[in-house]
Amino acid sequence: MDLAFLGETLLRLASAIPTTLELAFVSVSIGLALALLLALLRASSVIGAACVRAYVFVFRGSPLLVQIFLIYYGLGQFDAVRESFLWPFLRRPWWCAILALALNTAAYGSEIIRGGLAAVPAGSIEAGRVAGMSRFTLYRRIVLPLALRQALPAYGSEIIIMVKSTSLASIITITELTGTARQIVSDSFRAIEVFVCAGLIYLAINFVLTRAVLLLERTLTPHARGVPR
Amino acid sequence: MTDVVTLRDLHKSFGPLKVLDGISLTARAGETIAIIGASGSGKSTMLRCIPLLEVPERGDITIGDETIRMNTARGGRAPADSAQVNRLRGQLGFVFQSFNLWAHMTVLENVIEAPVHVHKRPRNEVVDEAMALLEKVGLAEKCEAYPAHLSGGQQQRAAIARALAMRPKALLFDEPTSALDPELVGEVLGVIKGLAEEGRTMLIVTHEMGFAAEVASRAIFLHAGRIEEEGSPRQIFAEPTSDRTRQFIRRYLERA
Ligand SMILES: Nc1ncnc2c1ncn2[C@@H]1O[C@H](COP(=O)(O)OP(=O)(O)O)[C@@H](O)[C@H]1O
Ligand SMILES: [Mg+2]
């Protein structure tokens, strides 16, 4: 084993961790906001529900890689896009990756939140209504807190999937973790060591994330833990 | 005496099923009204019409001196002004059969929720009042507990404290002890009895006839969506004039 090479590789890969984390964090944040809107839209009206179902079908039913390609190579084909205020963003690979990742996770996220909304007890909603809560207060204080707590474990898995999905951004020239690994491989021709190192780093990130989500679950849902009476 | 809740000629159907068939009733300040009747006779529906959890197709509901304004639109009858409905709901306290506490909040948070976020009262003032209410229902030491960690009787007493925190003009109870294990019924009835003695205005749907006879100032027997008989609990339980009431009471006594 060439420890010097491994050390050097890990160091170079580590310098790409911020890019990977940034991609994941920004796309999950935008995706969560979008997922919330989609889930609420889905619950709001028949037309809203149909639109959201179509959206989810498209983004869940097609490969993320294809979505990234379409956004990166496809959007520039339209004059309207090139002339719009969004073009300074959309011509950059980074924002194309963010857009694809966010739209994709929003589809999955909206389904997770929908499940959470469906699990809110009717009696809790009724208790809020009968106390005189407006619709807005009811959602802010009762429905969403209960739904999001319910959705948290599944959303944790989705975040981990997103961390792994950021590796696809390497295809459109972004040198995040996987992209950097590929560069090192093309310089050194030592694929196994390099990708094992990259894999270990993903594992480490996701180990920390899993713990963090568990901790969040524990603090947000003390009522769900078995405490003796 | 002032009228606190007035129902005028309420009619309500679920599809083809007529559930309320002309209910008129006035609860005056300080009255405790027991509402009895067979299962399916419309007791819950009547009680739920008061805060408009059910919208009657016909009839008026007045809380204090304010009548809920209604519109008859395309899709049926609906409240004309949801802000008015919310405001009037905020003047009532409703206690459900199944407690319906908010699971993500402690007992204390449940109690202060509506005063703080609906009535917009200052939090520390509300907390003091809430602690006094929890003391009253015997739950002060459980104020930091979550509903899931309480017995049914404790949950229902917390729900009563939550209703009292509304500073309600009237308290509405829908079978408050029906979901409880028999040994827990007494603690909840004890709390409600205390409220009656304080002179609260209350409407209580119940199957606890002994309790109703003891605390109610008036009893109402519902049958098929109508008030079949109305009078003092003594009169209703001991000398009912209607055959249906007599039958109902007799069947209850046989079971007990
Ligand atoms: N939301 C509803 N939809 C359809 N039917 C209902 C609904 N609520 C109550 N009912 C029916 O109305 C009738 C009266 O119900 P309810 O007022 O709950 O009676 P009670 O409380 O006296 O047992 C019952 O037959 C019940 O099945
Ligand atoms: Mg009922």
Short mmCIF file of C-alpha atoms and ligand atoms in Angstrom, two decimals:
data_model
loop_
_atom_site.label_atom_id
_atom_site.label_comp_id
_atom_site.label_asym_id
_atom_site.label_seq_id
_atom_site.Cartn_x
_atom_site.Cartn_y
_atom_site.Cartn_z
CA MET A 1 0.00 0.00 0.00
CA ASP A 2 1.22 3.40 -0.97
CA LEU A 3 0.32 5.41 2.11
CA ALA A 4 1.85 8.58 0.75
CA PHE A 5 -0.39 8.40 -2.32
CA LEU A 6 -3.46 7.66 -0.21
CA GLY A 7 -2.71 10.60 2.04
CA GLU A 8 -2.21 12.92 -0.88
CA THR A 9 -5.41 11.67 -2.52
CA LEU A 10 -7.47 12.12 0.62
CA LEU A 11 -6.13 15.64 0.99
CA ARG A 12 -7.01 16.59 -2.59
CA LEU A 13 -10.45 14.99 -2.26
CA ALA A 14 -11.02 16.79 1.03
CA SER A 15 -10.57 20.10 -0.75
CA ALA A 16 -13.62 19.18 -2.87
CA ILE A 17 -15.86 18.40 0.10
CA PRO A 18 -17.08 22.02 0.45
CA THR A 19 -18.31 21.98 -3.17
CA THR A 20 -20.20 18.74 -2.61
CA LEU A 21 -21.72 20.00 0.63
CA GLU A 22 -22.64 23.31 -0.95
CA LEU A 23 -24.36 21.60 -3.87
CA ALA A 24 -26.29 19.39 -1.46
CA PHE A 25 -27.15 22.13 1.00
CA VAL A 26 -28.32 24.71 -1.55
CA SER A 27 -30.33 22.23 -3.62
CA VAL A 28 -31.93 20.59 -0.57
CA SER A 29 -32.86 24.01 0.84
CA ILE A 30 -34.45 25.22 -2.39
CA GLY A 31 -35.96 21.77 -2.90
CA LEU A 32 -37.52 21.77 0.58
CA ALA A 33 -39.16 25.14 0.07
CA LEU A 34 -40.45 23.99 -3.29
CA ALA A 35 -41.59 20.64 -1.87
CA LEU A 36 -43.58 22.44 0.80
CA LEU A 37 -45.28 24.64 -1.79
CA LEU A 38 -46.02 21.64 -4.00
CA ALA A 39 -47.46 19.64 -1.09
CA LEU A 40 -49.71 22.54 -0.06
CA LEU A 41 -50.74 23.14 -3.68
CA ARG A 42 -51.54 19.46 -3.99
CA ALA A 43 -53.85 19.69 -0.98
CA SER A 44 -55.45 22.94 -2.14
CA SER A 45 -57.55 22.15 -5.21
CA VAL A 46 -58.27 19.57 -7.89
CA ILE A 47 -56.34 21.52 -10.52
CA GLY A 48 -53.44 22.12 -8.15
CA ALA A 49 -53.34 18.42 -7.32
CA ALA A 50 -53.30 17.47 -11.01
CA CYS A 51 -50.42 19.86 -11.77
CA VAL A 52 -48.38 18.58 -8.84
CA ARG A 53 -49.06 14.96 -9.80
CA ALA A 54 -47.79 15.67 -13.32
CA TYR A 55 -44.71 17.42 -11.95
CA VAL A 56 -43.92 14.55 -9.60
CA PHE A 57 -44.48 12.04 -12.39
CA VAL A 58 -42.01 13.79 -14.68
CA PHE A 59 -39.24 14.46 -12.16
CA ARG A 60 -39.52 11.18 -10.32
CA GLY A 61 -40.05 9.13 -13.45
CA SER A 62 -37.01 10.27 -15.43
CA PRO A 63 -33.32 9.91 -14.54
CA LEU A 64 -31.68 12.79 -12.72
CA LEU A 65 -28.77 12.57 -15.17
CA VAL A 66 -31.13 13.18 -18.08
CA GLN A 67 -32.61 16.15 -16.22
CA ILE A 68 -29.14 17.60 -15.67
CA PHE A 69 -28.28 17.20 -19.36
CA LEU A 70 -31.55 18.75 -20.45
CA ILE A 71 -31.07 21.78 -18.25
CA TYR A 72 -27.36 22.20 -19.01
CA TYR A 73 -27.42 21.61 -22.76
CA GLY A 74 -31.09 22.19 -23.46
CA LEU A 75 -32.03 25.52 -21.90
CA GLY A 76 -29.43 27.47 -23.89
CA GLN A 77 -31.26 26.47 -27.09
CA PHE A 78 -34.12 28.82 -26.30
CA ASP A 79 -33.72 32.49 -27.11
CA ALA A 80 -36.19 33.37 -24.40
CA VAL A 81 -33.94 31.75 -21.82
CA ARG A 82 -30.79 33.30 -23.23
CA GLU A 83 -32.34 36.74 -23.18
CA SER A 84 -33.90 36.42 -19.73
CA PHE A 85 -32.44 37.71 -16.48
CA LEU A 86 -31.83 34.08 -15.51
CA TRP A 87 -29.25 33.49 -18.21
CA PRO A 88 -26.25 34.69 -16.16
CA PHE A 89 -27.16 31.87 -13.76
CA LEU A 90 -28.28 29.21 -16.22
CA ARG A 91 -25.15 29.43 -18.39
CA ARG A 92 -23.11 28.34 -15.37
CA PRO A 93 -22.84 24.57 -14.77
CA TRP A 94 -23.07 25.10 -11.02
CA TRP A 95 -26.52 26.69 -11.18
CA CYS A 96 -27.70 24.13 -13.75
CA ALA A 97 -26.74 21.36 -11.34
CA ILE A 98 -28.46 23.15 -8.46
CA LEU A 99 -31.60 23.64 -10.54
CA ALA A 100 -31.77 20.00 -11.61
CA LEU A 101 -31.04 18.68 -8.12
CA ALA A 102 -33.55 21.04 -6.50
CA LEU A 103 -36.36 20.31 -8.96
CA ASN A 104 -35.71 16.61 -8.57
CA THR A 105 -35.65 16.54 -4.77
CA ALA A 106 -38.72 18.78 -4.67
CA ALA A 107 -40.68 16.02 -6.41
CA TYR A 108 -39.67 13.38 -3.87
CA GLY A 109 -39.91 15.84 -0.98
CA SER A 110 -43.45 16.88 -1.85
CA GLU A 111 -44.53 13.24 -1.71
CA ILE A 112 -42.85 12.80 1.68
CA ILE A 113 -44.54 15.93 3.04
CA ARG A 114 -47.86 14.82 1.56
CA GLY A 115 -47.54 11.66 3.62
CA GLY A 116 -46.82 13.80 6.67
CA LEU A 117 -49.87 15.98 6.02
CA ALA A 118 -52.08 12.92 5.62
CA ALA A 119 -50.90 11.66 9.01
CA VAL A 120 -52.00 14.79 10.91
CA PRO A 121 -54.88 13.65 13.13
CA ALA A 122 -58.23 15.13 12.12
CA GLY A 123 -58.94 15.80 15.79
CA SER A 124 -55.88 18.05 16.10
CA ILE A 125 -57.08 20.12 13.17
CA GLU A 126 -60.58 20.32 14.61
CA ALA A 127 -59.22 21.42 17.98
CA GLY A 128 -57.37 24.24 16.23
CA ARG A 129 -60.39 25.32 14.22
CA VAL A 130 -62.66 25.30 17.25
CA ALA A 131 -60.16 27.49 19.12
CA GLY A 132 -60.71 30.16 16.48
CA MET A 133 -57.49 29.72 14.51
CA SER A 134 -57.36 31.21 11.04
CA ARG A 135 -56.28 28.89 8.24
CA PHE A 136 -52.83 30.44 8.29
CA THR A 137 -52.39 30.06 12.05
CA LEU A 138 -53.74 26.53 11.89
CA TYR A 139 -51.12 25.53 9.31
CA ARG A 140 -48.29 27.41 10.98
CA ARG A 141 -48.94 26.24 14.53
CA ILE A 142 -50.58 22.82 14.19
CA VAL A 143 -50.66 21.20 10.75
CA LEU A 144 -47.13 21.86 9.48
CA PRO A 145 -45.33 21.21 12.78
CA LEU A 146 -47.09 17.84 13.06
CA ALA A 147 -46.67 16.97 9.37
CA LEU A 148 -42.98 17.89 9.21
CA ARG A 149 -42.18 15.95 12.36
CA GLN A 150 -43.89 12.96 10.83
CA ALA A 151 -41.99 13.45 7.57
CA LEU A 152 -38.58 13.95 9.16
CA PRO A 153 -37.24 10.36 9.08
CA ALA A 154 -38.12 9.91 5.41
CA TYR A 155 -36.77 13.35 4.63
CA GLY A 156 -33.50 12.35 6.26
CA SER A 157 -33.12 9.54 3.73
CA GLU A 158 -33.91 11.95 0.94
CA ILE A 159 -31.12 14.30 2.09
CA ILE A 160 -28.66 11.41 2.07
CA ILE A 161 -29.75 10.44 -1.43
CA MET A 162 -29.18 14.05 -2.45
CA VAL A 163 -25.62 14.07 -1.10
CA LYS A 164 -24.91 11.06 -3.27
CA SER A 165 -26.72 12.56 -6.26
CA THR A 166 -24.42 15.59 -6.27
CA SER A 167 -21.82 13.25 -7.80
CA LEU A 168 -23.75 13.49 -11.07
CA ALA A 169 -22.80 17.16 -11.25
CA SER A 170 -19.29 16.03 -12.15
CA ILE A 171 -20.65 15.13 -15.59
CA ILE A 172 -21.16 18.82 -16.39
CA THR A 173 -17.61 19.85 -15.44
CA ILE A 174 -18.18 20.56 -11.76
CA THR A 175 -15.21 19.43 -9.69
CA GLU A 176 -16.96 18.28 -6.60
CA LEU A 177 -15.89 15.10 -4.85
CA THR A 178 -16.48 12.64 -7.70
CA GLY A 179 -15.22 15.07 -10.34
CA THR A 180 -12.01 15.58 -8.39
CA ALA A 181 -11.64 11.83 -7.98
CA ARG A 182 -11.92 11.38 -11.73
CA GLN A 183 -9.22 14.00 -12.26
CA ILE A 184 -6.90 12.24 -9.85
CA VAL A 185 -7.56 8.93 -11.62
CA SER A 186 -6.77 10.39 -15.03
CA ASP A 187 -3.48 11.73 -13.63
CA SER A 188 -2.46 8.62 -11.69
CA PHE A 189 -4.35 5.70 -13.35
CA ARG A 190 -5.05 4.30 -9.88
CA ALA A 191 -8.81 4.02 -9.98
CA ILE A 192 -9.42 1.66 -7.08
CA GLU A 193 -7.57 3.56 -4.36
CA VAL A 194 -9.00 6.88 -5.46
CA PHE A 195 -12.61 5.80 -5.67
CA VAL A 196 -12.35 3.88 -2.40
CA CYS A 197 -11.18 7.11 -0.80
CA ALA A 198 -14.02 9.06 -2.42
CA GLY A 199 -16.52 6.42 -1.29
CA LEU A 200 -15.22 6.61 2.27
CA ILE A 201 -15.65 10.37 2.31
CA TYR A 202 -19.29 10.05 1.13
CA LEU A 203 -19.82 7.47 3.87
CA ALA A 204 -18.35 9.78 6.49
CA ILE A 205 -20.52 12.71 5.37
CA ASN A 206 -23.64 10.58 5.44
CA PHE A 207 -22.75 9.08 8.81
CA VAL A 208 -22.64 12.58 10.29
CA LEU A 209 -25.87 13.52 8.49
CA THR A 210 -27.69 10.44 9.76
CA ARG A 211 -26.66 11.31 13.32
CA ALA A 212 -27.72 14.93 12.86
CA VAL A 213 -31.15 13.95 11.56
CA LEU A 214 -31.59 11.51 14.45
CA LEU A 215 -30.66 14.23 16.91
CA LEU A 216 -33.12 16.63 15.28
CA GLU A 217 -35.81 13.94 15.49
CA ARG A 218 -35.08 13.44 19.18
CA THR A 219 -35.30 17.13 20.00
CA LEU A 220 -38.40 17.78 17.91
CA THR A 221 -40.41 14.76 18.96
CA PRO A 222 -39.84 14.17 22.65
CA HIS A 223 -43.51 13.11 22.75
CA ALA A 224 -42.83 10.14 20.49
CA ARG A 225 -40.31 8.60 22.86
CA GLY A 226 -41.42 6.06 25.39
CA VAL A 227 -41.29 7.77 28.74
CA PRO A 228 -42.93 6.10 31.73
CA ARG A 229 -46.01 7.82 33.09
CA MET B 1 -80.45 36.46 33.01
CA THR B 2 -78.42 36.96 29.86
CA ASP B 3 -78.55 34.51 27.02
CA VAL B 4 -75.11 33.07 26.24
CA VAL B 5 -75.87 30.62 23.45
CA THR B 6 -79.04 30.67 21.40
CA LEU B 7 -79.95 28.16 18.71
CA ARG B 8 -82.94 28.94 16.55
CA ASP B 9 -84.58 26.24 14.43
CA LEU B 10 -81.43 24.37 13.39
CA HIS B 11 -81.72 21.91 10.52
CA LYS B 12 -78.86 19.72 9.38
CA SER B 13 -78.64 16.74 7.04
CA PHE B 14 -75.77 14.56 5.94
CA GLY B 15 -76.76 13.64 2.41
CA PRO B 16 -80.20 12.09 2.64
CA LEU B 17 -79.91 11.62 6.42
CA LYS B 18 -81.77 14.27 8.39
CA VAL B 19 -79.86 14.66 11.66
CA LEU B 20 -81.21 17.91 13.13
CA ASP B 21 -84.85 18.62 12.49
CA GLY B 22 -85.54 22.01 14.02
CA ILE B 23 -83.60 22.49 17.24
CA SER B 24 -84.15 25.60 19.30
CA LEU B 25 -82.40 26.10 22.60
CA THR B 26 -81.17 28.91 24.79
CA ALA B 27 -78.43 28.57 27.37
CA ARG B 28 -78.55 31.37 29.90
CA ALA B 29 -75.59 32.54 31.95
CA GLY B 30 -74.71 30.08 34.70
CA GLU B 31 -76.83 27.25 33.40
CA THR B 32 -75.52 23.70 33.09
CA ILE B 33 -77.52 21.90 30.43
CA ALA B 34 -77.23 18.13 30.10
CA ILE B 35 -78.02 16.79 26.66
CA ILE B 36 -79.01 13.16 26.60
CA GLY B 37 -80.37 10.83 23.97
CA ALA B 38 -79.70 7.59 22.14
CA SER B 39 -76.64 7.17 19.98
CA GLY B 40 -77.26 8.76 16.58
CA SER B 41 -79.98 11.10 17.84
CA GLY B 42 -77.93 14.16 16.79
CA LYS B 43 -76.39 15.27 20.10
CA SER B 44 -72.86 15.73 18.76
CA THR B 45 -74.09 17.38 15.59
CA MET B 46 -76.12 19.88 17.59
CA LEU B 47 -73.19 20.69 19.86
CA ARG B 48 -70.80 20.96 16.90
CA CYS B 49 -73.13 23.43 15.18
CA ILE B 50 -72.54 25.98 17.96
CA PRO B 51 -68.91 26.74 16.97
CA LEU B 52 -69.86 25.95 13.37
CA LEU B 53 -67.83 22.76 13.11
CA GLU B 54 -70.99 21.71 11.28
CA VAL B 55 -72.86 24.26 9.22
CA PRO B 56 -76.63 23.94 9.57
CA GLU B 57 -78.69 24.30 6.39
CA ARG B 58 -81.23 26.36 8.23
CA GLY B 59 -81.41 28.26 11.48
CA ASP B 60 -79.40 30.79 13.42
CA ILE B 61 -76.72 30.57 16.05
CA THR B 62 -76.16 33.43 18.46
CA ILE B 63 -73.22 33.69 20.84
CA GLY B 64 -73.76 36.42 23.41
CA ASP B 65 -75.57 39.06 21.38
CA GLU B 66 -73.90 38.31 18.08
CA THR B 67 -75.60 36.14 15.47
CA ILE B 68 -73.36 34.28 13.03
CA ARG B 69 -73.95 35.70 9.57
CA MET B 70 -74.54 33.14 6.85
CA ASN B 71 -74.55 33.22 3.06
CA THR B 72 -76.41 30.87 0.81
CA ALA B 73 -74.08 30.37 -2.11
CA ARG B 74 -73.84 27.94 -5.00
CA GLY B 75 -72.31 25.12 -2.96
CA GLY B 76 -74.79 25.47 -0.09
CA ARG B 77 -74.88 27.53 3.05
CA ALA B 78 -71.65 28.91 4.46
CA PRO B 79 -70.58 31.51 6.99
CA ALA B 80 -70.49 34.97 5.43
CA ASP B 81 -67.52 36.15 7.42
CA SER B 82 -64.88 33.65 8.53
CA ALA B 83 -63.25 36.28 10.73
CA GLN B 84 -66.50 36.58 12.67
CA VAL B 85 -66.71 32.80 13.04
CA ASN B 86 -63.13 32.63 14.31
CA ARG B 87 -63.76 35.45 16.76
CA LEU B 88 -66.90 33.80 18.13
CA ARG B 89 -65.19 30.41 18.32
CA GLY B 90 -62.58 32.16 20.43
CA GLN B 91 -65.32 32.94 22.97
CA LEU B 92 -66.19 29.28 23.50
CA GLY B 93 -64.41 26.30 24.98
CA PHE B 94 -64.95 22.90 23.37
CA VAL B 95 -64.01 19.59 24.96
CA PHE B 96 -63.96 16.56 22.69
CA GLN B 97 -64.67 12.96 23.51
CA SER B 98 -61.18 12.03 22.25
CA PHE B 99 -59.35 14.98 23.94
CA ASN B 100 -57.61 16.09 20.72
CA LEU B 101 -54.63 17.60 22.48
CA TRP B 102 -51.81 18.72 20.19
CA ALA B 103 -49.21 15.95 20.40
CA HIS B 104 -46.18 18.13 19.65
CA MET B 105 -46.82 20.49 22.54
CA THR B 106 -46.52 20.03 26.28
CA VAL B 107 -49.61 20.32 28.45
CA LEU B 108 -48.77 23.93 29.27
CA GLU B 109 -48.13 24.77 25.61
CA ASN B 110 -51.48 23.23 24.71
CA VAL B 111 -53.21 25.45 27.26
CA ILE B 112 -51.54 28.73 26.26
CA GLU B 113 -51.66 28.13 22.49
CA ALA B 114 -54.96 29.79 21.64
CA PRO B 115 -54.76 32.66 24.14
CA VAL B 116 -51.32 33.57 22.76
CA HIS B 117 -51.81 32.86 19.05
CA VAL B 118 -55.53 33.52 18.60
CA HIS B 119 -56.34 36.08 21.28
CA LYS B 120 -52.84 37.58 20.98
CA ARG B 121 -52.55 38.08 24.72
CA PRO B 122 -49.12 38.59 26.32
CA ARG B 123 -47.44 35.27 26.91
CA ASN B 124 -46.32 35.67 30.53
CA GLU B 125 -49.76 36.80 31.63
CA VAL B 126 -51.26 33.76 29.86
CA VAL B 127 -48.72 31.36 31.40
CA ASP B 128 -49.63 32.50 34.93
CA GLU B 129 -53.30 32.02 34.21
CA ALA B 130 -52.66 28.65 32.56
CA MET B 131 -50.72 27.39 35.57
CA ALA B 132 -53.60 28.40 37.82
CA LEU B 133 -56.00 26.48 35.56
CA LEU B 134 -53.76 23.40 35.57
CA GLU B 135 -53.69 23.66 39.35
CA LYS B 136 -57.46 23.72 39.34
CA VAL B 137 -57.72 20.54 37.25
CA GLY B 138 -54.96 18.90 39.31
CA LEU B 139 -52.30 18.81 36.61
CA ALA B 140 -49.85 21.53 37.66
CA GLU B 141 -47.01 19.08 38.16
CA LYS B 142 -47.62 17.61 34.67
CA CYS B 143 -47.36 20.96 32.88
CA GLU B 144 -44.12 19.99 31.08
CA ALA B 145 -45.37 16.53 30.05
CA TYR B 146 -46.45 15.63 26.54
CA PRO B 147 -49.98 14.30 25.98
CA ALA B 148 -48.66 10.88 24.94
CA HIS B 149 -47.22 10.44 28.40
CA LEU B 150 -50.51 11.10 30.22
CA SER B 151 -53.40 8.83 31.10
CA GLY B 152 -56.74 9.43 29.38
CA GLY B 153 -58.14 11.12 32.46
CA GLN B 154 -55.15 13.44 32.68
CA GLN B 155 -55.40 14.24 28.97
CA GLN B 156 -59.06 15.13 29.31
CA ARG B 157 -58.36 17.34 32.32
CA ALA B 158 -55.63 19.06 30.29
CA ALA B 159 -58.15 19.53 27.48
CA ILE B 160 -60.58 21.09 29.96
CA ALA B 161 -57.83 23.48 31.14
CA ARG B 162 -57.18 24.33 27.49
CA ALA B 163 -60.87 25.12 27.00
CA LEU B 164 -60.96 27.23 30.16
CA ALA B 165 -57.94 29.23 28.98
CA MET B 166 -60.16 30.65 26.24
CA ARG B 167 -61.96 32.57 29.04
CA PRO B 168 -65.07 31.12 27.40
CA LYS B 169 -68.57 32.50 27.65
CA ALA B 170 -69.74 28.90 27.45
CA LEU B 171 -68.13 25.47 27.70
CA LEU B 172 -69.26 22.70 25.37
CA PHE B 173 -68.58 19.08 26.28
CA ASP B 174 -69.15 16.21 23.85
CA GLU B 175 -69.22 13.00 25.89
CA PRO B 176 -66.12 14.00 27.84
CA THR B 177 -65.81 10.66 29.65
CA SER B 178 -66.91 8.18 26.99
CA ALA B 179 -63.36 7.41 25.84
CA LEU B 180 -62.07 6.83 29.37
CA ASP B 181 -61.46 3.66 31.32
CA PRO B 182 -64.15 3.39 34.02
CA GLU B 183 -61.75 4.11 36.86
CA LEU B 184 -60.74 7.42 35.24
CA VAL B 185 -64.26 8.76 34.69
CA GLY B 186 -64.62 10.08 38.23
CA GLU B 187 -61.66 12.47 38.14
CA VAL B 188 -62.97 14.17 34.99
CA LEU B 189 -66.56 14.38 36.21
CA GLY B 190 -65.23 15.86 39.45
CA VAL B 191 -63.56 18.68 37.55
CA ILE B 192 -66.70 19.39 35.51
CA LYS B 193 -68.82 19.37 38.65
CA GLY B 194 -66.50 21.98 40.15
CA LEU B 195 -67.04 24.15 37.09
CA ALA B 196 -70.81 23.87 37.42
CA GLU B 197 -70.56 25.00 41.03
CA GLU B 198 -68.54 28.02 39.92
CA GLY B 199 -71.55 29.04 37.85
CA ARG B 200 -70.04 28.43 34.41
CA THR B 201 -72.38 28.22 31.46
CA MET B 202 -72.09 24.70 30.10
CA LEU B 203 -73.68 22.35 27.59
CA ILE B 204 -72.75 18.75 28.27
CA VAL B 205 -73.57 15.80 26.07
CA THR B 206 -73.31 12.79 28.35
CA HIS B 207 -74.39 9.25 29.04
CA GLU B 208 -73.56 9.63 32.74
CA MET B 209 -77.13 10.01 33.98
CA GLY B 210 -76.24 10.14 37.68
CA PHE B 211 -73.77 12.92 36.99
CA ALA B 212 -76.27 14.77 34.80
CA ALA B 213 -78.95 14.54 37.49
CA GLU B 214 -76.52 15.90 40.05
CA VAL B 215 -74.93 18.85 38.25
CA ALA B 216 -77.35 19.95 35.52
CA SER B 217 -79.78 22.78 36.02
CA ARG B 218 -81.70 21.59 32.98
CA ALA B 219 -81.80 18.39 30.95
CA ILE B 220 -82.70 17.95 27.33
CA PHE B 221 -83.66 14.68 25.72
CA LEU B 222 -82.93 14.51 22.01
CA HIS B 223 -84.69 12.08 19.73
CA ALA B 224 -84.38 11.89 15.96
CA GLY B 225 -82.97 15.39 15.69
CA ARG B 226 -85.63 17.05 17.78
CA ILE B 227 -85.89 18.05 21.41
CA GLU B 228 -88.32 15.45 22.61
CA GLU B 229 -88.44 16.61 26.18
CA GLU B 230 -86.92 19.33 28.28
CA GLY B 231 -87.05 20.07 31.99
CA SER B 232 -85.30 19.87 35.29
CA PRO B 233 -83.10 16.78 35.54
CA ARG B 234 -85.36 15.57 38.36
CA GLN B 235 -88.40 15.76 36.17
CA ILE B 236 -86.71 14.18 33.12
CA PHE B 237 -85.22 11.29 35.04
CA ALA B 238 -87.99 10.66 37.59
CA GLU B 239 -91.20 11.68 35.82
CA PRO B 240 -90.66 11.89 32.07
CA THR B 241 -93.83 12.84 30.22
CA SER B 242 -92.78 11.45 26.84
CA ASP B 243 -92.91 7.71 26.22
CA ARG B 244 -89.63 7.83 24.33
CA THR B 245 -87.87 9.55 27.22
CA ARG B 246 -89.32 7.02 29.64
CA GLN B 247 -88.14 4.16 27.44
CA PHE B 248 -84.66 5.64 27.15
CA ILE B 249 -84.33 6.17 30.90
CA ARG B 250 -85.69 2.71 31.66
CA ARG B 251 -83.24 1.07 29.25
CA TYR B 252 -80.41 3.04 30.81
CA LEU B 253 -81.38 1.98 34.33
CA GLU B 254 -81.64 -1.67 33.27
CA ARG B 255 -78.13 -1.57 31.86
CA ALA B 256 -76.64 0.16 34.89
N1 LIG C 1 -69.84 13.97 9.09
C1 LIG C 1 -70.88 13.12 8.97
N2 LIG C 1 -71.16 12.58 7.78
C2 LIG C 1 -72.19 11.72 7.64
N3 LIG C 1 -73.00 11.34 8.63
C3 LIG C 1 -72.77 11.84 9.85
C4 LIG C 1 -71.69 12.75 10.08
N4 LIG C 1 -71.69 13.08 11.39
C5 LIG C 1 -72.71 12.41 11.95
N5 LIG C 1 -73.37 11.67 11.03
C6 LIG C 1 -74.56 10.86 11.28
O1 LIG C 1 -75.52 11.68 11.87
C7 LIG C 1 -76.24 10.98 12.85
C8 LIG C 1 -76.19 11.72 14.15
O2 LIG C 1 -74.86 11.73 14.59
P1 LIG C 1 -74.40 12.40 15.96
O3 LIG C 1 -74.82 13.82 15.99
O4 LIG C 1 -72.96 12.11 16.09
O5 LIG C 1 -75.23 11.56 17.03
P2 LIG C 1 -74.96 11.36 18.57
O6 LIG C 1 -73.87 12.25 19.00
O7 LIG C 1 -76.27 11.67 19.22
O8 LIG C 1 -74.62 9.91 18.75
C9 LIG C 1 -75.63 9.58 12.93
O9 LIG C 1 -76.45 8.71 12.19
C10 LIG C 1 -74.30 9.75 12.27
O10 LIG C 1 -73.92 8.57 11.62
MG MG C 2 -71.89 11.80 19.70
#
